[in-house]
Short mmCIF file of C-alpha atoms and ligand atoms in Angstrom, two decimals:
data_model
loop_
_atom_site.label_atom_id
_atom_site.label_comp_id
_atom_site.label_asym_id
_atom_site.label_seq_id
_atom_site.Cartn_x
_atom_site.Cartn_y
_atom_site.Cartn_z
CA MET A 1 -95.80 -45.47 83.79
CA LEU A 2 -98.36 -46.90 85.94
CA ASP A 3 -98.08 -50.64 87.10
CA ALA A 4 -102.34 -51.27 86.31
CA ILE A 5 -105.09 -49.19 84.98
CA ILE A 6 -108.45 -50.48 86.38
CA ILE A 7 -111.24 -49.50 83.88
CA GLY A 8 -114.35 -49.32 86.24
CA ALA A 9 -114.96 -48.15 90.06
CA GLY A 10 -117.69 -51.14 90.88
CA PRO A 11 -117.07 -53.88 93.12
CA ALA A 12 -114.64 -55.53 90.75
CA GLY A 13 -112.48 -52.56 89.73
CA ILE A 14 -112.55 -51.16 93.35
CA SER A 15 -111.37 -54.34 94.92
CA ALA A 16 -108.70 -55.03 92.10
CA SER A 17 -107.55 -51.64 93.17
CA LEU A 18 -107.23 -52.28 96.98
CA TYR A 19 -105.25 -55.24 96.65
CA LEU A 20 -102.72 -54.16 93.83
CA LYS A 21 -102.39 -50.53 96.06
CA ARG A 22 -101.78 -52.85 99.05
CA GLY A 23 -99.34 -54.64 96.93
CA ASN A 24 -97.01 -51.83 96.77
CA LYS A 25 -98.51 -50.93 93.38
CA ASP A 26 -99.10 -47.94 91.82
CA VAL A 27 -102.54 -48.04 90.50
CA LEU A 28 -105.13 -45.51 89.05
CA VAL A 29 -109.06 -46.30 88.28
CA LEU A 30 -110.81 -44.78 85.50
CA TYR A 31 -114.87 -44.75 85.78
CA HIS A 32 -117.67 -43.22 83.43
CA GLY A 33 -121.23 -43.75 83.31
CA GLU A 34 -123.42 -45.93 85.45
CA SER A 35 -122.50 -49.00 87.49
CA GLN A 36 -125.06 -51.64 87.75
CA LEU A 37 -124.91 -51.18 91.18
CA GLU A 38 -125.93 -47.88 91.73
CA LYS A 39 -129.35 -49.25 90.17
CA ALA A 40 -129.83 -51.30 92.99
CA HIS A 41 -132.29 -50.02 95.38
CA LYS A 42 -131.16 -52.29 98.37
CA ILE A 43 -128.44 -55.27 98.84
CA ASP A 44 -129.21 -57.41 101.45
CA ASN A 45 -127.13 -60.46 100.26
CA PHE A 46 -123.54 -58.75 100.90
CA TYR A 47 -121.73 -59.60 104.15
CA GLY A 48 -121.56 -57.34 107.00
CA PHE A 49 -124.74 -54.93 106.26
CA PRO A 50 -127.08 -56.21 109.19
CA ASN A 51 -129.69 -53.48 107.57
CA GLY A 52 -128.90 -53.75 103.91
CA ILE A 53 -127.34 -51.22 102.02
CA SER A 54 -128.32 -48.94 99.15
CA GLY A 55 -126.46 -49.97 95.83
CA LYS A 56 -125.42 -45.87 95.58
CA ASP A 57 -124.15 -46.20 98.89
CA LEU A 58 -122.07 -49.45 98.46
CA TYR A 59 -120.51 -48.07 95.29
CA ASN A 60 -119.69 -44.71 96.89
CA ASN A 61 -118.28 -46.27 99.93
CA GLY A 62 -116.05 -48.44 97.55
CA ILE A 63 -114.73 -45.15 95.67
CA ASN A 64 -114.06 -43.62 98.73
CA GLN A 65 -112.58 -46.44 100.40
CA ALA A 66 -110.14 -46.62 97.38
CA ARG A 67 -109.42 -42.98 97.95
CA ASN A 68 -108.76 -43.24 101.33
CA LEU A 69 -106.08 -45.43 100.69
CA GLY A 70 -104.50 -43.15 98.37
CA ILE A 71 -105.46 -44.64 94.60
CA ASP A 72 -106.31 -42.08 91.92
CA VAL A 73 -109.99 -42.92 91.24
CA ILE A 74 -110.96 -40.49 88.17
CA ASP A 75 -114.30 -40.17 86.15
CA SER A 76 -112.92 -39.83 82.88
CA GLU A 77 -114.47 -41.83 79.91
CA VAL A 78 -112.14 -44.64 78.46
CA ILE A 79 -112.64 -44.68 74.43
CA ASP A 80 -109.48 -47.10 73.23
CA ILE A 81 -106.89 -49.07 74.69
CA LYS A 82 -103.68 -50.08 72.64
CA ILE A 83 -100.82 -52.23 73.22
CA ASP A 84 -97.33 -51.83 71.87
CA ASN A 85 -94.76 -53.81 73.34
CA ASN A 86 -96.33 -55.11 76.65
CA ILE A 87 -97.16 -51.47 77.48
CA PHE A 88 -100.81 -50.44 77.32
CA THR A 89 -101.80 -46.73 76.53
CA VAL A 90 -105.60 -46.00 77.88
CA LYS A 91 -107.19 -43.33 75.78
CA THR A 92 -109.86 -41.40 77.78
CA ILE A 93 -111.62 -38.43 76.23
CA ASP A 94 -109.29 -36.24 78.45
CA LYS A 95 -105.88 -37.92 78.11
CA ASP A 96 -103.85 -40.71 77.76
CA TYR A 97 -102.06 -43.16 80.33
CA GLN A 98 -99.97 -45.90 80.34
CA ALA A 99 -99.52 -48.65 82.30
CA ARG A 100 -97.91 -52.30 82.52
CA SER A 101 -101.24 -53.94 82.78
CA ILE A 102 -104.88 -53.70 82.74
CA VAL A 103 -107.90 -54.66 84.17
CA ILE A 104 -111.23 -54.74 82.51
CA ALA A 105 -114.16 -54.39 84.80
CA THR A 106 -116.74 -52.19 83.07
CA GLY A 107 -119.85 -54.55 83.82
CA ASN A 108 -121.61 -56.18 80.98
CA LYS A 109 -124.11 -53.20 80.12
CA LYS A 110 -124.94 -53.52 76.38
CA ILE A 111 -127.19 -50.62 75.13
CA LYS A 112 -128.87 -52.28 71.77
CA PRO A 113 -131.02 -49.75 69.93
CA ASN A 114 -134.79 -50.79 69.41
CA ILE A 115 -134.59 -50.60 65.65
CA GLN A 116 -136.42 -53.32 63.42
CA ASN A 117 -134.19 -55.97 61.91
CA LEU A 118 -131.06 -55.24 63.97
CA ASP A 119 -130.43 -58.63 64.81
CA LYS A 120 -131.09 -59.64 61.20
CA TYR A 121 -128.25 -58.13 59.58
CA GLU A 122 -125.89 -58.78 62.34
CA GLY A 123 -122.45 -59.53 60.27
CA LEU A 124 -124.53 -58.52 56.84
CA GLY A 125 -124.16 -54.86 57.91
CA VAL A 126 -124.69 -54.22 61.04
CA SER A 127 -121.20 -54.46 63.30
CA TYR A 128 -120.34 -53.25 67.12
CA CYS A 129 -116.42 -52.88 66.06
CA ALA A 130 -115.28 -50.43 63.54
CA ILE A 131 -111.52 -50.89 63.83
CA CYS A 132 -112.52 -55.01 63.73
CA ASP A 133 -115.15 -54.94 60.45
CA GLY A 134 -114.20 -51.43 58.98
CA PHE A 135 -111.92 -53.22 56.20
CA PHE A 136 -115.37 -54.85 54.72
CA TYR A 137 -116.66 -51.27 53.74
CA ARG A 138 -113.75 -50.12 52.17
CA LYS A 139 -115.09 -47.06 50.01
CA LYS A 140 -118.59 -47.41 50.94
CA LYS A 141 -121.33 -45.86 52.37
CA VAL A 142 -121.50 -46.29 56.38
CA CYS A 143 -123.57 -44.99 59.35
CA VAL A 144 -122.56 -44.96 63.06
CA ILE A 145 -125.42 -45.01 65.35
CA GLY A 146 -124.76 -42.93 68.33
CA ASN A 147 -124.43 -39.45 69.87
CA ASP A 148 -121.41 -39.06 72.46
CA ASN A 149 -117.64 -39.40 72.18
CA TYR A 150 -117.63 -43.30 71.59
CA ALA A 151 -119.86 -42.94 68.47
CA LEU A 152 -117.15 -40.30 66.94
CA ALA A 153 -114.60 -42.20 68.09
CA GLU A 154 -115.54 -45.45 65.99
CA ALA A 155 -116.34 -42.67 63.24
CA ASN A 156 -112.72 -41.60 63.49
CA ASP A 157 -111.48 -45.35 63.29
CA LEU A 158 -113.87 -45.49 59.72
CA LYS A 159 -112.28 -42.92 58.29
CA ASN A 160 -109.19 -45.32 57.30
CA VAL A 161 -111.59 -47.01 55.07
CA THR A 162 -114.13 -44.69 53.90
CA ASP A 163 -115.10 -40.74 53.42
CA ASP A 164 -118.59 -41.33 53.69
CA ILE A 165 -119.73 -41.53 57.10
CA THR A 166 -122.68 -40.46 58.73
CA ILE A 167 -123.65 -40.29 62.27
CA LEU A 168 -127.04 -41.32 63.19
CA THR A 169 -128.29 -40.12 66.47
CA ASN A 170 -131.68 -41.95 66.46
CA GLY A 171 -133.79 -39.27 67.85
CA LEU A 172 -131.11 -38.26 70.47
CA GLU A 173 -129.41 -34.99 70.46
CA LEU A 174 -125.71 -35.07 69.72
CA LYS A 175 -123.59 -34.39 72.51
CA LYS A 176 -120.33 -33.20 70.83
CA GLU A 177 -119.75 -31.00 67.61
CA THR A 178 -118.36 -32.70 64.71
CA ASP A 179 -117.69 -32.33 61.11
CA PHE A 180 -119.09 -35.58 60.30
CA LYS A 181 -122.24 -35.66 58.54
CA VAL A 182 -125.42 -36.09 61.28
CA ASP A 183 -128.90 -37.12 60.92
CA THR A 184 -130.82 -37.08 63.86
CA ARG A 185 -134.15 -38.44 62.86
CA LYS A 186 -135.41 -41.53 64.63
CA ILE A 187 -134.59 -44.84 63.13
CA LYS A 188 -137.55 -47.24 62.10
CA SER A 189 -135.76 -50.13 60.75
CA LEU A 190 -132.85 -52.16 58.64
CA GLY A 191 -133.45 -53.14 55.06
CA GLY A 192 -131.61 -54.78 52.20
CA ASN A 193 -131.79 -58.28 50.18
CA GLU A 194 -129.55 -60.29 51.87
CA VAL A 195 -127.10 -57.93 53.14
CA LEU A 196 -127.71 -54.64 54.64
CA GLU A 197 -128.57 -51.51 51.76
CA TYR A 198 -130.67 -49.13 53.92
CA VAL A 199 -131.56 -47.46 56.96
CA GLU A 200 -135.52 -46.44 57.22
CA PHE A 201 -136.43 -43.69 59.29
CA GLU A 202 -139.88 -43.05 61.28
CA ASP A 203 -140.77 -40.28 58.40
CA GLY A 204 -140.83 -42.86 55.95
CA THR A 205 -137.53 -42.20 54.05
CA ARG A 206 -134.59 -43.90 53.39
CA LEU A 207 -130.81 -43.72 53.39
CA GLU A 208 -128.81 -45.87 51.35
CA THR A 209 -125.75 -47.23 53.54
CA ARG A 210 -123.51 -50.83 53.21
CA GLY A 211 -122.73 -50.46 57.06
CA VAL A 212 -124.02 -49.79 60.23
CA PHE A 213 -121.82 -49.41 63.53
CA ILE A 214 -123.71 -49.40 66.77
CA ALA A 215 -121.83 -47.34 69.24
CA LEU A 216 -124.31 -46.34 71.47
CA GLY A 217 -123.26 -45.05 75.46
CA VAL A 218 -119.70 -45.59 76.35
CA ALA A 219 -117.61 -48.24 74.93
CA GLY A 220 -118.15 -51.35 77.05
CA GLY A 221 -115.74 -53.96 77.88
CA VAL A 222 -116.38 -56.35 75.03
CA ASP A 223 -116.01 -53.46 72.62
CA PHE A 224 -112.16 -53.16 73.84
CA ALA A 225 -111.52 -56.51 73.87
CA LYS A 226 -112.73 -56.87 70.30
CA LYS A 227 -110.52 -54.03 69.39
CA LEU A 228 -107.59 -55.91 70.87
CA GLY A 229 -107.93 -59.72 69.84
CA ILE A 230 -109.33 -60.83 73.39
CA LEU A 231 -111.28 -63.85 72.91
CA VAL A 232 -114.89 -63.02 73.77
CA ASN A 233 -118.10 -65.16 74.19
CA GLY A 234 -121.20 -63.33 73.51
CA GLU A 235 -120.87 -60.46 75.55
CA ASN A 236 -118.77 -61.73 78.35
CA ILE A 237 -114.80 -61.72 78.25
CA LYS A 238 -113.07 -65.08 77.96
CA THR A 239 -110.89 -65.42 81.08
CA ASP A 240 -108.81 -68.21 82.85
CA GLU A 241 -109.21 -69.09 86.60
CA ASN A 242 -107.10 -65.87 87.23
CA MET A 243 -109.08 -63.25 85.52
CA LYS A 244 -106.07 -63.19 82.74
CA THR A 245 -107.38 -62.93 79.39
CA ASN A 246 -105.53 -64.43 76.02
CA ILE A 247 -103.44 -61.57 76.44
CA ASP A 248 -100.58 -61.46 78.84
CA GLY A 249 -101.05 -57.83 81.40
CA ILE A 250 -105.12 -58.13 80.61
CA TYR A 251 -107.42 -59.00 83.16
CA ALA A 252 -111.54 -58.79 82.96
CA THR A 253 -113.39 -59.01 86.12
CA GLY A 254 -116.91 -58.86 87.64
CA ASN A 255 -120.11 -58.85 85.60
CA ILE A 256 -117.64 -58.69 82.06
CA SER A 257 -116.72 -61.99 82.91
CA GLY A 258 -119.96 -63.45 83.01
CA GLY A 259 -121.14 -66.14 85.14
CA LEU A 260 -122.92 -65.21 88.67
CA LEU A 261 -123.99 -61.59 87.99
CA GLN A 262 -123.08 -60.69 91.73
CA ILE A 263 -121.00 -58.31 94.25
CA ASN A 264 -119.66 -61.30 95.63
CA LYS A 265 -118.60 -62.72 92.60
CA ALA A 266 -117.19 -59.18 91.21
CA CYS A 267 -114.89 -58.65 94.22
CA TYR A 268 -113.61 -61.97 94.45
CA GLU A 269 -112.45 -61.71 90.86
CA GLY A 270 -110.84 -58.59 91.84
CA ALA A 271 -108.86 -59.82 94.51
CA LYS A 272 -107.70 -62.52 92.10
CA ALA A 273 -106.99 -60.52 88.98
CA ALA A 274 -104.67 -58.54 91.33
CA ILE A 275 -102.93 -60.99 92.92
CA ASP A 276 -101.98 -62.42 89.17
CA ILE A 277 -100.99 -59.10 88.41
CA ILE A 278 -98.78 -58.53 91.36
CA LYS A 279 -96.83 -62.23 90.29
CA TYR A 280 -96.90 -61.15 86.66
CA LEU A 281 -95.22 -57.44 87.04
CA ASN A 282 -92.94 -59.20 89.97
CA ASN A 283 -91.98 -61.49 87.05
CA ASP A 284 -92.90 -64.26 89.68
CA LYS A 285 -94.57 -66.44 87.31
C1 FAD B 1 -131.44 -53.47 89.61
C2 FAD B 1 -130.08 -54.27 90.29
C3 FAD B 1 -130.11 -54.86 91.41
C4 FAD B 1 -129.19 -55.79 91.91
N1 FAD B 1 -128.91 -56.08 92.98
C5 FAD B 1 -127.83 -57.22 93.49
C6 FAD B 1 -127.69 -57.71 95.03
O1 FAD B 1 -129.10 -57.68 95.53
N2 FAD B 1 -126.89 -58.33 95.11
C7 FAD B 1 -126.00 -58.39 94.60
O2 FAD B 1 -124.82 -59.29 94.86
N3 FAD B 1 -125.93 -58.06 93.11
C8 FAD B 1 -127.09 -57.13 92.64
N4 FAD B 1 -126.87 -56.68 91.17
C9 FAD B 1 -125.93 -57.01 90.48
C10 FAD B 1 -124.49 -55.95 90.84
O3 FAD B 1 -124.87 -54.96 91.12
C11 FAD B 1 -123.58 -56.29 89.90
O4 FAD B 1 -123.19 -57.86 89.69
C12 FAD B 1 -122.21 -55.67 90.26
O5 FAD B 1 -122.39 -53.88 90.28
C13 FAD B 1 -121.42 -56.22 89.54
O6 FAD B 1 -120.01 -55.42 89.41
P1 FAD B 1 -119.17 -55.01 88.46
O7 FAD B 1 -117.70 -54.05 88.84
O8 FAD B 1 -118.61 -55.78 87.40
O9 FAD B 1 -119.55 -53.40 87.20
P2 FAD B 1 -120.45 -52.27 87.60
O10 FAD B 1 -121.19 -52.33 89.03
O11 FAD B 1 -121.35 -52.19 86.61
O12 FAD B 1 -119.54 -51.02 87.64
C14 FAD B 1 -119.09 -50.92 85.90
C15 FAD B 1 -118.12 -49.63 86.13
O13 FAD B 1 -117.72 -49.53 84.86
C16 FAD B 1 -117.49 -48.32 84.42
N5 FAD B 1 -117.17 -48.03 82.90
C17 FAD B 1 -118.01 -48.77 82.41
N6 FAD B 1 -117.48 -48.24 80.94
C18 FAD B 1 -116.72 -47.47 80.96
C19 FAD B 1 -115.79 -46.83 79.96
N7 FAD B 1 -115.66 -46.87 78.88
N8 FAD B 1 -115.00 -45.70 80.51
C20 FAD B 1 -114.85 -45.60 81.92
N9 FAD B 1 -115.45 -46.30 82.93
C21 FAD B 1 -116.37 -47.44 82.50
C22 FAD B 1 -118.58 -47.46 85.35
O14 FAD B 1 -118.74 -45.92 85.33
C23 FAD B 1 -118.60 -48.40 86.45
O15 FAD B 1 -117.71 -47.77 87.54
C24 FAD B 1 -128.09 -55.95 91.08
C25 FAD B 1 -127.94 -55.35 89.85
C26 FAD B 1 -129.16 -54.39 89.35
C27 FAD B 1 -129.10 -54.06 88.22
#
């Protein structure tokens, strides 16, 4: 049992890990997929680098700094978080980990496919969370758009409500073998009267469906939040001034909490969350 699991190895996640480790807590950092920081060609507005630094170097330096302090920083994709009696189980594609607190520091990348009418049917057939909305599609035909672990995890959640599930890769190669039905054709648009009734492919043919669940790339912070009943505001997770969400023991830091999307703010929030988690774990609150 760990004291804290941090999802994300960007400035927000790594800063939280440094403060937690130095507060004598057992902490694990999990990361997978690109950080926003890696995309930054050159950072010139962060303290201490007179000639600037590339985002990639700063990202790797952060990970190495944590590892040098004895923190496990592991590349493993998180696909789900479960809560049971204030204990959190973080499920990755490799194994499950348990902790008494969680920091969601996944950044705020949201991959939306370029499909006509996607926004029009949001809430009328288009969903971003199988466990939240699956119930509305009991015994109906549904599709999951995605091509990797996250899409298959969402499809598995839907098995509780329906047997008729198709994975639509939207022209991408399916990265994992699966028993689900798979259609790799590129999607042009969604259609239906009032609610979603079909997906139309670029070759002009249609697939009847009542629900389309978007699960591209890796699961993001808001995806986890929605499943857990954490309050969100659009693509951001709501927190208090200590970065705590509405669930005790779960914090959200960095780009995922919205506001100024900058490294300084991500570092500050990582530190702030860690200090509050230390109090929470020590029963000082
Ligand atoms: C082109 C560009 C230029 C920028 N320039 C600047 C600049 O000059 N100055 C500045 O201050 N800011 C700049 N930024 C913004 C800055 O990069 C971000 O504000 C900062 O990286 C946010 O940090 P974060 O820790 O919240 O998220 P990120 O750095 O995005 O890190 C997210 C982490 O979460 C992990 N992750 C996500 N999902 C999962 C999952 N399911 N399982 C496991 N791990 C997961 C990722 O692997 C990654 O480690 C720039 C951004 C871009 C895109």
